């Protein structure tokens, strides 16, 4: 059976700095987007940094503590649409993940964005890592393995956010992704599959040309071959992208030929628990 679009596990409210304080981007607006599209599961994933975690001098989203993110509670619910509170968590340049073990337990779900290399001084030291494709690729690869080799993370409820976001290398994203060998991608995604971590899908399939698509699809096809499971996460910060979100998900599913059996277990479990 073809992969069913019944969820979106990456959404930002106005609490996220990248929403630029867009007062329209409320929990109600996100919920309405979910209802309109007939989804069964939504997650709110604002950026944050747990104030119980010592950043060792690499500051990021510190204005957004976990208690601040909880100001969005209670989230609207319907009998056929579950809306959960998650968060989008970074690993800073010292390899510190901004969510304490206690909060990792409190949150039903969260995503780790290893790929936010646009956050100069927070996730990356510009004196150590260049902005060119080769430097960014090596640094990104190292960070991915750092997360995947961490034995204490609850991977069954963690999503690997936007593997091919432009934030990895604003100078040359396609060049940077192309530098990963098939073997390197297999090494990464075999670990992701073994950990049971979900792989997020949201690359702009409807905007890329064929050449760009070929570059961007390769990692995800490799992930599929390695047995990874996928979830959809639009990463909307404002209401406008909601209009084309489902159309883009359709295109991704078509390109990757995804079946229901490719869906991340976390999504299946959450949807099964609807109405319990
Ligand atoms: Zn992100
Ligand atoms: Zn995001």
PDB file of C-alpha atoms and ligand atoms in Angstrom:
ATOM      1  CA  UNK A   1       0.000   0.000   0.000  1.00  0.00           C
ATOM      2  CA  UNK A   2       1.229   3.482  -0.895  1.00  0.00           C
ATOM      3  CA  UNK A   3       2.517   5.639   1.953  1.00  0.00           C
ATOM      4  CA  UNK A   4      -0.438   7.566   3.407  1.00  0.00           C
ATOM      5  CA  UNK A   5      -0.035  11.267   4.194  1.00  0.00           C
ATOM      6  CA  UNK A   6      -1.649  11.342   7.609  1.00  0.00           C
ATOM      7  CA  UNK A   7       0.775  13.376   9.703  1.00  0.00           C
ATOM      8  CA  UNK A   8       3.195  16.299   9.872  1.00  0.00           C
ATOM      9  CA  UNK A   9       5.737  16.048  12.650  1.00  0.00           C
ATOM     10  CA  UNK A  10       7.675  19.288  12.147  1.00  0.00           C
ATOM     11  CA  UNK A  11       5.826  22.559  12.750  1.00  0.00           C
ATOM     12  CA  UNK A  12       6.877  25.845  14.335  1.00  0.00           C
ATOM     13  CA  UNK A  13       4.722  28.320  16.206  1.00  0.00           C
ATOM     14  CA  UNK A  14       5.456  32.033  16.644  1.00  0.00           C
ATOM     15  CA  UNK A  15       7.636  31.043  19.623  1.00  0.00           C
ATOM     16  CA  UNK A  16      10.392  29.983  17.210  1.00  0.00           C
ATOM     17  CA  UNK A  17      12.679  32.876  16.250  1.00  0.00           C
ATOM     18  CA  UNK A  18      12.558  31.830  12.573  1.00  0.00           C
ATOM     19  CA  UNK A  19       8.778  32.481  12.571  1.00  0.00           C
ATOM     20  CA  UNK A  20       9.751  36.108  13.147  1.00  0.00           C
ATOM     21  CA  UNK A  21       7.048  36.513  15.730  1.00  0.00           C
ATOM     22  CA  UNK A  22       4.328  35.775  13.134  1.00  0.00           C
ATOM     23  CA  UNK A  23       1.246  36.148  15.329  1.00  0.00           C
ATOM     24  CA  UNK A  24      -0.808  34.123  12.813  1.00  0.00           C
ATOM     25  CA  UNK A  25       1.323  31.036  13.452  1.00  0.00           C
ATOM     26  CA  UNK A  26      -0.600  29.785  16.482  1.00  0.00           C
ATOM     27  CA  UNK A  27      -1.292  26.244  17.716  1.00  0.00           C
ATOM     28  CA  UNK A  28      -4.857  26.753  16.415  1.00  0.00           C
ATOM     29  CA  UNK A  29      -3.601  27.664  12.910  1.00  0.00           C
ATOM     30  CA  UNK A  30      -1.377  24.569  12.829  1.00  0.00           C
ATOM     31  CA  UNK A  31      -4.253  22.425  14.068  1.00  0.00           C
ATOM     32  CA  UNK A  32      -6.532  23.855  11.352  1.00  0.00           C
ATOM     33  CA  UNK A  33      -3.897  22.920   8.756  1.00  0.00           C
ATOM     34  CA  UNK A  34      -3.948  19.358  10.107  1.00  0.00           C
ATOM     35  CA  UNK A  35      -7.757  19.167  10.016  1.00  0.00           C
ATOM     36  CA  UNK A  36      -7.958  20.621   6.485  1.00  0.00           C
ATOM     37  CA  UNK A  37      -5.568  17.991   5.182  1.00  0.00           C
ATOM     38  CA  UNK A  38      -7.180  15.101   7.014  1.00  0.00           C
ATOM     39  CA  UNK A  39      -4.099  14.307   9.115  1.00  0.00           C
ATOM     40  CA  UNK A  40      -4.293  12.100  12.188  1.00  0.00           C
ATOM     41  CA  UNK A  41      -1.103  13.264  13.881  1.00  0.00           C
ATOM     42  CA  UNK A  42       0.650  16.617  14.260  1.00  0.00           C
ATOM     43  CA  UNK A  43       3.660  17.689  16.275  1.00  0.00           C
ATOM     44  CA  UNK A  44       4.724  21.124  17.401  1.00  0.00           C
ATOM     45  CA  UNK A  45       8.492  21.389  17.275  1.00  0.00           C
ATOM     46  CA  UNK A  46       9.689  24.823  18.297  1.00  0.00           C
ATOM     47  CA  UNK A  47      13.403  25.444  18.719  1.00  0.00           C
ATOM     48  CA  UNK A  48      14.664  25.398  22.268  1.00  0.00           C
ATOM     49  CA  UNK A  49      17.592  24.873  24.587  1.00  0.00           C
ATOM     50  CA  UNK A  50      17.013  23.206  27.930  1.00  0.00           C
ATOM     51  CA  UNK A  51      18.309  25.523  30.655  1.00  0.00           C
ATOM     52  CA  UNK A  52      19.443  22.452  32.629  1.00  0.00           C
ATOM     53  CA  UNK A  53      22.084  21.753  29.967  1.00  0.00           C
ATOM     54  CA  UNK A  54      25.422  23.587  30.203  1.00  0.00           C
ATOM     55  CA  UNK A  55      26.222  24.952  26.721  1.00  0.00           C
ATOM     56  CA  UNK A  56      29.931  25.431  27.590  1.00  0.00           C
ATOM     57  CA  UNK A  57      29.930  28.827  25.930  1.00  0.00           C
ATOM     58  CA  UNK A  58      28.176  27.990  22.667  1.00  0.00           C
ATOM     59  CA  UNK A  59      24.841  29.709  23.070  1.00  0.00           C
ATOM     60  CA  UNK A  60      21.874  29.088  20.804  1.00  0.00           C
ATOM     61  CA  UNK A  61      18.122  29.234  21.385  1.00  0.00           C
ATOM     62  CA  UNK A  62      18.482  30.063  25.055  1.00  0.00           C
ATOM     63  CA  UNK A  63      15.506  32.384  25.193  1.00  0.00           C
ATOM     64  CA  UNK A  64      13.364  29.317  24.486  1.00  0.00           C
ATOM     65  CA  UNK A  65      13.630  27.132  27.569  1.00  0.00           C
ATOM     66  CA  UNK A  66      11.534  23.973  27.728  1.00  0.00           C
ATOM     67  CA  UNK A  67       9.093  25.684  30.089  1.00  0.00           C
ATOM     68  CA  UNK A  68       8.734  28.482  27.569  1.00  0.00           C
ATOM     69  CA  UNK A  69       7.878  25.936  24.849  1.00  0.00           C
ATOM     70  CA  UNK A  70       5.283  24.419  27.174  1.00  0.00           C
ATOM     71  CA  UNK A  71       3.398  27.739  27.094  1.00  0.00           C
ATOM     72  CA  UNK A  72       1.742  26.339  23.960  1.00  0.00           C
ATOM     73  CA  UNK A  73      -0.010  23.714  26.099  1.00  0.00           C
ATOM     74  CA  UNK A  74      -2.726  22.587  26.042  1.00  0.00           C
ATOM     75  CA  UNK A  75      -2.678  21.782  22.331  1.00  0.00           C
ATOM     76  CA  UNK A  76      -6.029  21.460  20.542  1.00  0.00           C
ATOM     77  CA  UNK A  77      -7.195  17.858  20.053  1.00  0.00           C
ATOM     78  CA  UNK A  78      -9.909  16.139  18.052  1.00  0.00           C
ATOM     79  CA  UNK A  79     -11.110  12.552  18.183  1.00  0.00           C
ATOM     80  CA  UNK A  80      -9.347  11.828  14.886  1.00  0.00           C
ATOM     81  CA  UNK A  81      -6.415  14.267  15.165  1.00  0.00           C
ATOM     82  CA  UNK A  82      -3.767  13.997  17.836  1.00  0.00           C
ATOM     83  CA  UNK A  83      -1.487  17.029  18.388  1.00  0.00           C
ATOM     84  CA  UNK A  84       1.660  16.373  20.413  1.00  0.00           C
ATOM     85  CA  UNK A  85       4.244  18.716  21.870  1.00  0.00           C
ATOM     86  CA  UNK A  86       7.761  18.032  20.682  1.00  0.00           C
ATOM     87  CA  UNK A  87      10.766  20.281  20.166  1.00  0.00           C
ATOM     88  CA  UNK A  88      13.577  20.819  17.687  1.00  0.00           C
ATOM     89  CA  UNK A  89      16.908  20.323  19.406  1.00  0.00           C
ATOM     90  CA  UNK A  90      20.405  21.268  18.332  1.00  0.00           C
ATOM     91  CA  UNK A  91      23.827  19.884  19.053  1.00  0.00           C
ATOM     92  CA  UNK A  92      26.168  22.786  19.693  1.00  0.00           C
ATOM     93  CA  UNK A  93      29.738  23.065  18.450  1.00  0.00           C
ATOM     94  CA  UNK A  94      31.024  21.205  21.512  1.00  0.00           C
ATOM     95  CA  UNK A  95      28.859  18.205  20.683  1.00  0.00           C
ATOM     96  CA  UNK A  96      26.396  18.979  23.471  1.00  0.00           C
ATOM     97  CA  UNK A  97      22.749  18.134  22.788  1.00  0.00           C
ATOM     98  CA  UNK A  98      20.434  20.779  24.224  1.00  0.00           C
ATOM     99  CA  UNK A  99      17.959  18.514  26.001  1.00  0.00           C
ATOM    100  CA  UNK A 100      18.615  16.998  29.426  1.00  0.00           C
ATOM    101  CA  UNK A 101      17.860  13.304  30.042  1.00  0.00           C
ATOM    102  CA  UNK A 102      14.978  14.397  32.275  1.00  0.00           C
ATOM    103  CA  UNK A 103      13.382  16.465  29.487  1.00  0.00           C
ATOM    104  CA  UNK A 104      14.140  13.737  26.937  1.00  0.00           C
ATOM    105  CA  UNK A 105      11.792  11.670  29.014  1.00  0.00           C
ATOM    106  CA  UNK A 106       9.188  14.421  29.444  1.00  0.00           C
ATOM    107  CA  UNK A 107       8.814  15.060  25.736  1.00  0.00           C
ATOM    108  CA  UNK A 108       6.807  12.511  23.801  1.00  0.00           C
ATOM    109  CA  UNK A 109       8.899  13.214  20.752  1.00  0.00           C
ATOM    110  CA  UNK A 110      11.677  15.478  19.511  1.00  0.00           C
ATOM    111  CA  UNK A 111      13.831  16.053  16.469  1.00  0.00           C
ATOM    112  CA  UNK A 112      17.569  16.583  16.334  1.00  0.00           C
ATOM    113  CA  UNK A 113      18.881  18.985  13.736  1.00  0.00           C
ATOM    114  CA  UNK A 114      22.487  18.009  13.207  1.00  0.00           C
ATOM    115  CA  UNK A 115      22.320  19.984   9.965  1.00  0.00           C
ATOM    116  CA  UNK A 116      21.912  23.531  11.324  1.00  0.00           C
ATOM    117  CA  UNK A 117      25.378  24.626  10.234  1.00  0.00           C
ATOM    118  CA  UNK A 118      24.126  28.134   9.518  1.00  0.00           C
ATOM    119  CA  UNK A 119      24.205  28.981  13.228  1.00  0.00           C
ATOM    120  CA  UNK A 120      27.688  30.468  13.407  1.00  0.00           C
ATOM    121  CA  UNK A 121      29.375  30.191  16.839  1.00  0.00           C
ATOM    122  CA  UNK A 122      26.510  28.044  18.155  1.00  0.00           C
ATOM    123  CA  UNK A 123      26.769  24.877  16.052  1.00  0.00           C
ATOM    124  CA  UNK A 124      29.940  25.751  14.201  1.00  0.00           C
ATOM    125  CA  UNK A 125      33.221  27.508  14.877  1.00  0.00           C
ATOM    126  CA  UNK A 126      34.065  29.493  11.723  1.00  0.00           C
ATOM    127  CA  UNK A 127      37.764  29.444  12.654  1.00  0.00           C
ATOM    128  CA  UNK A 128      37.747  25.639  12.561  1.00  0.00           C
ATOM    129  CA  UNK A 129      35.325  24.829   9.745  1.00  0.00           C
ATOM    130  CA  UNK A 130      35.200  26.591   6.389  1.00  0.00           C
ATOM    131  CA  UNK A 131      32.064  27.486   4.472  1.00  0.00           C
ATOM    132  CA  UNK A 132      33.054  25.463   1.367  1.00  0.00           C
ATOM    133  CA  UNK A 133      31.344  22.224   0.364  1.00  0.00           C
ATOM    134  CA  UNK A 134      34.215  19.904   1.346  1.00  0.00           C
ATOM    135  CA  UNK A 135      34.679  21.349   4.851  1.00  0.00           C
ATOM    136  CA  UNK A 136      30.964  21.351   5.521  1.00  0.00           C
ATOM    137  CA  UNK A 137      30.538  17.761   4.325  1.00  0.00           C
ATOM    138  CA  UNK A 138      33.256  16.424   6.635  1.00  0.00           C
ATOM    139  CA  UNK A 139      31.955  18.397   9.612  1.00  0.00           C
ATOM    140  CA  UNK A 140      28.352  17.322   8.992  1.00  0.00           C
ATOM    141  CA  UNK A 141      29.410  13.674   8.664  1.00  0.00           C
ATOM    142  CA  UNK A 142      31.355  13.861  11.934  1.00  0.00           C
ATOM    143  CA  UNK A 143      28.341  15.369  13.746  1.00  0.00           C
ATOM    144  CA  UNK A 144      25.966  12.737  12.375  1.00  0.00           C
ATOM    145  CA  UNK A 145      28.145   9.944  13.717  1.00  0.00           C
ATOM    146  CA  UNK A 146      28.465  11.744  17.048  1.00  0.00           C
ATOM    147  CA  UNK A 147      24.700  11.662  17.510  1.00  0.00           C
ATOM    148  CA  UNK A 148      24.289   8.140  16.159  1.00  0.00           C
ATOM    149  CA  UNK A 149      27.026   6.772  18.417  1.00  0.00           C
ATOM    150  CA  UNK A 150      25.381   8.239  21.525  1.00  0.00           C
ATOM    151  CA  UNK A 151      24.071   5.233  23.450  1.00  0.00           C
ATOM    152  CA  UNK A 152      21.933   7.249  25.853  1.00  0.00           C
ATOM    153  CA  UNK A 153      19.471   8.824  23.405  1.00  0.00           C
ATOM    154  CA  UNK A 154      15.871   7.490  23.135  1.00  0.00           C
ATOM    155  CA  UNK A 155      16.095   7.056  19.344  1.00  0.00           C
ATOM    156  CA  UNK A 156      12.661   5.415  19.021  1.00  0.00           C
ATOM    157  CA  UNK A 157      11.075   8.847  19.531  1.00  0.00           C
ATOM    158  CA  UNK A 158      13.690  11.009  17.814  1.00  0.00           C
ATOM    159  CA  UNK A 159      13.483  12.270  14.251  1.00  0.00           C
ATOM    160  CA  UNK A 160      16.503  13.112  12.122  1.00  0.00           C
ATOM    161  CA  UNK A 161      15.466  16.505  10.772  1.00  0.00           C
ATOM    162  CA  UNK A 162      15.967  17.725   7.201  1.00  0.00           C
ATOM    163  CA  UNK A 163      19.019  15.687   6.147  1.00  0.00           C
ATOM    164  CA  UNK A 164      19.549  17.813   3.023  1.00  0.00           C
ATOM    165  CA  UNK A 165      18.619  21.323   4.211  1.00  0.00           C
ATOM    166  CA  UNK A 166      20.392  24.217   2.569  1.00  0.00           C
ATOM    167  CA  UNK A 167      21.630  25.227   6.033  1.00  0.00           C
ATOM    168  CA  UNK A 168      24.383  22.611   5.756  1.00  0.00           C
ATOM    169  CA  UNK A 169      26.190  24.635   3.126  1.00  0.00           C
ATOM    170  CA  UNK A 170      24.604  27.837   1.914  1.00  0.00           C
ATOM    171  CA  UNK A 171      27.454  28.299  -0.567  1.00  0.00           C
ATOM    172  CA  UNK A 172      26.899  24.988  -2.382  1.00  0.00           C
ATOM    173  CA  UNK A 173      24.365  22.535  -0.960  1.00  0.00           C
ATOM    174  CA  UNK A 174      24.271  20.260  -4.002  1.00  0.00           C
ATOM    175  CA  UNK A 175      28.051  20.124  -4.237  1.00  0.00           C
ATOM    176  CA  UNK A 176      28.240  19.323  -0.535  1.00  0.00           C
ATOM    177  CA  UNK A 177      25.695  16.468  -0.658  1.00  0.00           C
ATOM    178  CA  UNK A 178      27.371  15.083  -3.794  1.00  0.00           C
ATOM    179  CA  UNK A 179      30.640  14.723  -1.884  1.00  0.00           C
ATOM    180  CA  UNK A 180      29.183  11.987   0.321  1.00  0.00           C
ATOM    181  CA  UNK A 181      30.142   8.651  -1.205  1.00  0.00           C
ATOM    182  CA  UNK A 182      27.524   5.890  -1.405  1.00  0.00           C
ATOM    183  CA  UNK A 183      29.553   3.994   1.186  1.00  0.00           C
ATOM    184  CA  UNK A 184      29.541   6.950   3.588  1.00  0.00           C
ATOM    185  CA  UNK A 185      25.784   7.332   3.203  1.00  0.00           C
ATOM    186  CA  UNK A 186      25.290   3.612   3.816  1.00  0.00           C
ATOM    187  CA  UNK A 187      27.388   3.850   6.970  1.00  0.00           C
ATOM    188  CA  UNK A 188      25.248   6.700   8.292  1.00  0.00           C
ATOM    189  CA  UNK A 189      21.857   5.281   7.366  1.00  0.00           C
ATOM    190  CA  UNK A 190      22.654   1.754   8.548  1.00  0.00           C
ATOM    191  CA  UNK A 191      23.195   3.289  11.973  1.00  0.00           C
ATOM    192  CA  UNK A 192      19.974   5.327  11.704  1.00  0.00           C
ATOM    193  CA  UNK A 193      18.051   2.159  10.811  1.00  0.00           C
ATOM    194  CA  UNK A 194      19.667   0.157  13.624  1.00  0.00           C
ATOM    195  CA  UNK A 195      18.829   2.908  16.128  1.00  0.00           C
ATOM    196  CA  UNK A 196      15.190   3.055  14.998  1.00  0.00           C
ATOM    197  CA  UNK A 197      15.422   6.810  14.476  1.00  0.00           C
ATOM    198  CA  UNK A 198      12.897   8.310  12.025  1.00  0.00           C
ATOM    199  CA  UNK A 199      14.139   9.987   8.841  1.00  0.00           C
ATOM    200  CA  UNK A 200      12.360  13.236   8.103  1.00  0.00           C
ATOM    201  CA  UNK A 201      11.087  14.099   4.624  1.00  0.00           C
ATOM    202  CA  UNK A 202      10.453  17.680   3.574  1.00  0.00           C
ATOM    203  CA  UNK A 203      12.891  18.624   0.809  1.00  0.00           C
ATOM    204  CA  UNK A 204      11.229  20.971  -1.709  1.00  0.00           C
ATOM    205  CA  UNK A 205      10.537  18.304  -4.358  1.00  0.00           C
ATOM    206  CA  UNK A 206       8.072  20.502  -6.248  1.00  0.00           C
ATOM    207  CA  UNK A 207      10.669  23.277  -6.680  1.00  0.00           C
ATOM    208  CA  UNK A 208      13.834  21.341  -7.560  1.00  0.00           C
ATOM    209  CA  UNK A 209      14.839  20.673 -11.172  1.00  0.00           C
ATOM    210  CA  UNK A 210      15.801  17.156 -12.309  1.00  0.00           C
ATOM    211  CA  UNK A 211      19.509  17.670 -11.716  1.00  0.00           C
ATOM    212  CA  UNK A 212      18.952  18.939  -8.180  1.00  0.00           C
ATOM    213  CA  UNK A 213      16.495  16.151  -7.466  1.00  0.00           C
ATOM    214  CA  UNK A 214      19.032  13.514  -8.483  1.00  0.00           C
ATOM    215  CA  UNK A 215      21.459  14.863  -5.865  1.00  0.00           C
ATOM    216  CA  UNK A 216      18.894  15.196  -3.096  1.00  0.00           C
ATOM    217  CA  UNK A 217      17.178  11.839  -3.679  1.00  0.00           C
ATOM    218  CA  UNK A 218      20.383   9.769  -3.428  1.00  0.00           C
ATOM    219  CA  UNK A 219      20.742   9.951   0.382  1.00  0.00           C
ATOM    220  CA  UNK A 220      17.068   9.156   0.924  1.00  0.00           C
ATOM    221  CA  UNK A 221      17.152   6.254  -1.532  1.00  0.00           C
ATOM    222  CA  UNK A 222      20.197   4.953   0.298  1.00  0.00           C
ATOM    223  CA  UNK A 223      18.336   5.350   3.594  1.00  0.00           C
ATOM    224  CA  UNK A 224      15.475   3.287   2.193  1.00  0.00           C
ATOM    225  CA  UNK A 225      17.867   0.570   1.025  1.00  0.00           C
ATOM    226  CA  UNK A 226      19.390   0.507   4.504  1.00  0.00           C
ATOM    227  CA  UNK A 227      15.944  -0.154   6.004  1.00  0.00           C
ATOM    228  CA  UNK A 228      15.316   3.315   7.460  1.00  0.00           C
ATOM    229  CA  UNK A 229      11.753   4.379   8.216  1.00  0.00           C
ATOM    230  CA  UNK A 230      10.356   7.763   7.274  1.00  0.00           C
ATOM    231  CA  UNK A 231       8.066  10.467   8.605  1.00  0.00           C
ATOM    232  CA  UNK A 232       6.786  13.678   7.005  1.00  0.00           C
ATOM    233  CA  UNK A 233       7.692  16.964   8.652  1.00  0.00           C
ATOM    234  CA  UNK A 234       7.001  20.128   6.704  1.00  0.00           C
ATOM    235  CA  UNK A 235       9.017  22.553   8.874  1.00  0.00           C
ATOM    236  CA  UNK A 236       6.518  25.379   8.353  1.00  0.00           C
ATOM    237  CA  UNK A 237       7.194  28.630  10.198  1.00  0.00           C
ATOM    238  CA  UNK A 238       4.356  30.687   8.715  1.00  0.00           C
ATOM    239  CA  UNK A 239       0.880  29.837   7.385  1.00  0.00           C
ATOM    240  CA  UNK A 240       1.668  30.301   3.650  1.00  0.00           C
ATOM    241  CA  UNK A 241       3.671  27.056   3.206  1.00  0.00           C
ATOM    242  CA  UNK A 242       0.697  25.067   4.567  1.00  0.00           C
ATOM    243  CA  UNK A 243      -1.007  25.549   1.187  1.00  0.00           C
ATOM    244  CA  UNK A 244       1.479  23.447  -0.786  1.00  0.00           C
ATOM    245  CA  UNK A 245       2.674  21.159   1.989  1.00  0.00           C
ATOM    246  CA  UNK A 246       0.614  18.125   1.065  1.00  0.00           C
ATOM    247  CA  UNK A 247       1.355  18.512  -2.649  1.00  0.00           C
ATOM    248  CA  UNK A 248       5.081  18.460  -1.840  1.00  0.00           C
ATOM    249  CA  UNK A 249       4.685  15.386   0.390  1.00  0.00           C
ATOM    250  CA  UNK A 250       2.856  13.656  -2.512  1.00  0.00           C
ATOM    251  CA  UNK A 251       5.750  14.373  -4.825  1.00  0.00           C
ATOM    252  CA  UNK A 252       8.339  13.077  -2.340  1.00  0.00           C
ATOM    253  CA  UNK A 253       6.385   9.851  -1.822  1.00  0.00           C
ATOM    254  CA  UNK A 254       6.077   9.380  -5.567  1.00  0.00           C
ATOM    255  CA  UNK A 255       9.797   9.988  -6.175  1.00  0.00           C
ATOM    256  CA  UNK A 256      10.941   7.666  -3.400  1.00  0.00           C
ATOM    257  CA  UNK A 257       8.174   5.139  -4.151  1.00  0.00           C
ATOM    258  CA  UNK A 258       7.311   4.918  -0.493  1.00  0.00           C
ATOM    259  CA  UNK A 259       4.907   2.332   0.863  1.00  0.00           C
ATOM    260  CA  UNK A 260       3.100   2.192   4.191  1.00  0.00           C
ATOM    261  CA  UNK A 261       5.742  -0.323   5.268  1.00  0.00           C
ATOM    262  CA  UNK A 262       8.315   2.502   5.001  1.00  0.00           C
ATOM    263  CA  UNK A 263       6.506   4.558   7.661  1.00  0.00           C
ATOM    264  CA  UNK A 264       8.289   5.208  10.964  1.00  0.00           C
ATOM    265  CA  UNK A 265       6.926   3.010  13.759  1.00  0.00           C
ATOM    266  CA  UNK A 266       6.517   6.008  16.074  1.00  0.00           C
ATOM    267  CA  UNK A 267       3.912   7.498  13.695  1.00  0.00           C
ATOM    268  CA  UNK A 268       2.054   4.208  13.407  1.00  0.00           C
ATOM    269  CA  UNK A 269       2.019   3.739  17.176  1.00  0.00           C
ATOM    270  CA  UNK A 270       0.788   7.282  17.841  1.00  0.00           C
ATOM    271  CA  UNK A 271      -2.000   7.023  15.293  1.00  0.00           C
ATOM    272  CA  UNK A 272      -3.055   3.640  16.635  1.00  0.00           C
ATOM    273  CA  UNK A 273      -3.411   5.203  20.074  1.00  0.00           C
ATOM    274  CA  UNK A 274      -5.965   7.755  18.790  1.00  0.00           C
ATOM    275  CA  UNK A 275      -9.099   7.781  20.869  1.00  0.00           C
ATOM    276  CA  UNK A 276      -7.589   5.663  23.653  1.00  0.00           C
TER     277      UNK A 276
HETATM  278 ZN1  LIG B   1      15.589  22.997  11.463  1.00  0.00          ZN
HETATM  279 ZN1  LIG B   2      12.322  23.425  12.092  1.00  0.00          ZN
END
